[in-house]
Coordinates of C-alpha atoms in Angstrom, one line a residue:
Chain A
E729 CA 13.1 -29.2 -45.3
T730 CA 16.8 -29.8 -44.7
G731 CA 18.5 -28.6 -41.5
V732 CA 21.9 -27.0 -41.1
T733 CA 24.8 -29.2 -42.1
Q734 CA 28.4 -28.7 -41.2
S735 CA 31.6 -30.3 -42.5
P736 CA 33.9 -31.8 -41.4
T737 CA 32.6 -33.2 -38.2
H738 CA 36.0 -33.6 -36.7
L739 CA 39.4 -32.0 -37.6
I740 CA 42.9 -32.1 -36.2
K741 CA 45.3 -29.3 -37.1
T742 CA 48.8 -28.2 -36.0
R743 CA 49.4 -24.9 -34.3
G744 CA 50.1 -22.2 -36.9
Q745 CA 48.1 -23.8 -39.7
Q746 CA 44.9 -22.5 -41.3
V747 CA 41.5 -24.2 -41.3
T748 CA 38.3 -23.7 -43.2
L749 CA 35.0 -25.0 -41.8
R750 CA 31.8 -25.2 -44.0
C751 CA 28.1 -24.8 -43.3
S752 CA 25.0 -25.2 -45.4
S753 CA 22.0 -23.2 -44.1
Q754 CA 18.6 -24.5 -43.6
S755 CA 16.4 -24.0 -46.6
G756 CA 14.9 -20.5 -46.7
H757 CA 17.2 -19.0 -44.1
N758 CA 19.3 -16.0 -45.2
T759 CA 21.4 -15.3 -42.1
V760 CA 24.3 -17.4 -40.8
S761 CA 26.0 -17.1 -37.5
W762 CA 29.1 -18.8 -36.2
Y763 CA 29.8 -19.7 -32.6
Q764 CA 32.8 -21.2 -30.7
Q765 CA 31.9 -23.5 -27.8
A766 CA 34.7 -24.6 -25.5
L767 CA 34.1 -27.5 -23.2
G768 CA 31.9 -26.6 -20.2
Q769 CA 30.8 -23.3 -21.7
G770 CA 28.0 -21.8 -23.7
P771 CA 28.5 -20.9 -27.3
Q772 CA 30.4 -17.7 -27.9
F773 CA 29.3 -15.5 -30.8
I774 CA 32.1 -15.1 -33.5
F775 CA 30.2 -13.3 -36.3
Q776 CA 27.1 -13.2 -38.4
Y777 CA 26.6 -12.9 -42.1
Y778 CA 23.5 -11.5 -43.8
R779 CA 23.3 -11.0 -47.6
E780 CA 26.9 -12.0 -48.0
E781 CA 28.2 -9.3 -45.6
E782 CA 29.4 -9.4 -42.1
N783 CA 26.6 -8.1 -39.9
G784 CA 28.1 -8.3 -36.5
R785 CA 31.1 -9.6 -34.7
G786 CA 31.9 -10.9 -31.3
N787 CA 35.2 -10.5 -29.4
F788 CA 37.4 -12.6 -31.8
P789 CA 40.6 -11.5 -33.5
P790 CA 40.8 -10.8 -37.2
R791 CA 42.4 -14.2 -37.9
F792 CA 38.8 -15.4 -37.6
S793 CA 37.1 -14.6 -40.9
G794 CA 34.2 -15.8 -42.9
L795 CA 32.3 -15.8 -46.1
Q796 CA 28.6 -16.2 -47.0
F797 CA 27.8 -17.3 -50.6
P798 CA 24.7 -16.4 -52.7
N799 CA 23.1 -19.7 -51.8
Y800 CA 23.5 -18.6 -48.1
S801 CA 26.0 -21.3 -47.3
S802 CA 29.0 -20.1 -45.3
E803 CA 32.6 -20.7 -44.4
L804 CA 34.6 -19.9 -41.3
N805 CA 38.3 -19.5 -41.7
V806 CA 40.8 -19.4 -38.9
N807 CA 44.4 -18.5 -39.6
A808 CA 47.5 -19.0 -37.5
L809 CA 45.8 -21.6 -35.3
E810 CA 46.5 -21.5 -31.6
L811 CA 46.0 -24.3 -29.0
D812 CA 43.2 -22.3 -27.5
D813 CA 41.3 -22.5 -30.7
S814 CA 40.4 -26.1 -29.9
A815 CA 36.7 -26.1 -29.5
L816 CA 33.4 -27.1 -31.1
Y817 CA 32.5 -24.7 -33.8
L818 CA 28.8 -24.3 -34.4
C819 CA 27.0 -22.8 -37.4
A820 CA 23.4 -21.5 -37.1
S821 CA 21.1 -20.2 -39.7
S822 CA 18.1 -18.0 -39.1
L823 CA 15.4 -16.1 -41.1
E824 CA 16.3 -12.7 -39.9
Y825 CA 19.5 -10.9 -39.0
R826 CA 18.3 -9.3 -35.9
G827 CA 18.0 -12.1 -33.4
G828 CA 15.5 -14.7 -34.4
V829 CA 15.4 -18.4 -33.7
H830 CA 18.7 -20.1 -34.7
T831 CA 18.8 -23.5 -36.2
F832 CA 22.1 -25.1 -35.3
G833 CA 24.2 -27.7 -37.0
S834 CA 25.9 -30.4 -35.0
G835 CA 29.2 -28.6 -35.2
T836 CA 32.8 -29.2 -36.1
R837 CA 35.1 -30.4 -33.4
L838 CA 38.5 -28.7 -34.0
T839 CA 41.6 -29.9 -32.1
V840 CA 44.8 -27.9 -32.4
V841 CA 47.9 -29.8 -31.4
Chain B
G950 CA 29.2 -38.7 -28.5
E951 CA 30.4 -35.1 -27.9
S952 CA 30.5 -34.1 -24.2
V953 CA 29.5 -30.5 -23.4
G954 CA 29.1 -28.8 -20.1
L955 CA 31.5 -30.8 -18.0
H956 CA 31.7 -28.2 -15.3
L957 CA 28.3 -26.5 -15.5
P958 CA 25.8 -26.0 -12.7
T959 CA 23.8 -29.1 -12.4
L960 CA 20.2 -29.8 -11.6
S961 CA 19.2 -33.3 -10.7
V962 CA 15.5 -34.2 -10.6
Q963 CA 13.4 -37.3 -10.3
E964 CA 11.4 -38.4 -13.4
G965 CA 7.9 -37.0 -13.2
D966 CA 8.9 -34.0 -11.1
N967 CA 8.9 -30.4 -12.4
S968 CA 12.2 -28.7 -13.2
I969 CA 13.1 -25.1 -13.0
I970 CA 16.2 -23.8 -14.6
N971 CA 17.2 -20.2 -14.0
C972 CA 19.2 -17.7 -16.0
A973 CA 20.4 -14.1 -15.4
Y974 CA 20.9 -12.0 -18.4
S975 CA 23.1 -9.0 -18.7
N976 CA 21.9 -6.5 -21.3
S977 CA 18.9 -4.4 -20.4
A978 CA 18.5 -3.6 -24.1
S979 CA 17.8 -7.3 -24.9
D980 CA 14.3 -7.7 -26.2
Y981 CA 14.2 -11.3 -27.3
F982 CA 15.1 -14.4 -25.3
I983 CA 15.4 -18.1 -26.3
W984 CA 15.9 -21.3 -24.4
Y985 CA 17.9 -24.0 -26.1
K986 CA 18.6 -27.6 -25.2
Q987 CA 21.9 -29.2 -26.1
E988 CA 22.3 -33.0 -26.0
S989 CA 25.6 -34.7 -26.2
G990 CA 27.0 -34.7 -29.8
K991 CA 24.5 -32.2 -31.1
G992 CA 24.0 -28.5 -31.6
P993 CA 21.6 -26.5 -29.5
Q994 CA 18.0 -27.1 -30.2
F995 CA 15.2 -24.4 -29.9
I996 CA 12.8 -25.0 -27.0
I997 CA 10.8 -21.8 -26.5
D998 CA 11.2 -18.1 -26.9
I999 CA 9.7 -14.9 -25.4
R1000 CA 9.8 -11.3 -26.3
S1001 CA 10.3 -8.5 -23.8
N1002 CA 6.7 -7.3 -24.0
M1003 CA 5.6 -10.6 -22.3
D1004 CA 6.4 -12.0 -18.9
K1005 CA 5.2 -15.6 -19.5
R1006 CA 4.9 -17.9 -22.4
Q1007 CA 3.8 -21.5 -22.4
G1008 CA 4.6 -24.4 -24.7
Q1009 CA 4.1 -28.1 -24.6
R1010 CA 5.3 -29.0 -21.1
V1011 CA 7.5 -25.9 -20.9
T1012 CA 7.0 -22.4 -19.6
V1013 CA 9.3 -19.5 -19.8
L1014 CA 9.1 -16.6 -17.3
L1015 CA 10.7 -13.3 -17.8
N1016 CA 11.4 -10.7 -15.1
K1017 CA 12.8 -7.6 -16.7
T1018 CA 13.1 -5.8 -13.5
V1019 CA 15.8 -8.1 -12.2
K1020 CA 16.9 -9.3 -15.6
H1021 CA 16.0 -12.9 -14.9
L1022 CA 14.7 -15.7 -17.0
S1023 CA 13.5 -19.1 -16.0
L1024 CA 12.5 -22.3 -17.8
Q1025 CA 10.0 -24.6 -16.2
I1026 CA 9.6 -28.2 -17.4
A1027 CA 6.6 -30.1 -16.3
A1028 CA 6.7 -33.8 -15.6
T1029 CA 10.4 -34.1 -16.5
Q1030 CA 11.3 -37.1 -18.5
P1031 CA 14.6 -38.9 -19.0
G1032 CA 14.7 -37.5 -22.6
D1033 CA 14.9 -34.0 -21.0
S1034 CA 18.4 -34.7 -19.7
A1035 CA 20.7 -32.2 -21.5
V1036 CA 22.4 -28.9 -21.1
Y1037 CA 20.1 -25.9 -21.2
F1038 CA 21.1 -22.5 -22.3
C1039 CA 19.3 -19.2 -22.3
A1040 CA 20.2 -16.7 -25.0
E1041 CA 19.4 -13.0 -25.3
T1042 CA 19.5 -10.7 -28.2
P1043 CA 19.2 -7.1 -29.0
N1044 CA 21.0 -7.9 -32.3
D1045 CA 23.3 -11.0 -32.3
M1046 CA 22.5 -13.8 -29.9
R1047 CA 24.5 -14.2 -26.7
F1048 CA 24.4 -17.4 -24.7
G1049 CA 24.5 -17.9 -20.9
A1050 CA 26.8 -20.5 -19.4
G1051 CA 24.2 -23.3 -19.3
T1052 CA 22.8 -25.7 -16.7
R1053 CA 23.0 -29.5 -16.9
L1054 CA 19.7 -31.2 -16.2
T1055 CA 19.9 -34.8 -15.1
V1056 CA 16.7 -36.8 -14.8
K1057 CA 16.8 -39.8 -12.5
P1058 CA 14.4 -42.7 -13.5

């Protein structure tokens, strides 16, 4: 059984650019959630995808968008990057869309300069 | 490795002692709660969960207590070991999962 894998592990982007982060779900999981974790804080919910549709969204602007593919892998896209977008981005997969134990990847560290 | 929780509340315990980590949750509609452990450079890792129809659940060396009246959750770790050093988060969910701020546990040998 494979866990959740995220790529890349680290990324440096310039303010105003766009970025795409990728996530492969744990085998058998059909729901993917994305979180932003700033230093010294808990993960903040960005959105969740279930059956390729957005199933819930946290307090993030529309420039944060995502996709889920038929194999349940997922992408997080962020447009018009801002300095405050610098954070650890975590992907988590789960068996059910309503709560449920999340299996997390190790995250992508995004630095915006 | 990655450093998380630089300015979090900190609990420091001696190896072998019991640890208690507390968490206040906000949503009275939350019916499922999870404790996660996050080590440096890694994503959060599941420790134990509890549903709102229970007030206590035990795992291996860990116990979670839920007090719905005051919306409080605690994680007890028995015989704390150096490998338990990490940042601990509680998470609540009626639908999507919301995390608390976290507590850094440091175990002194």
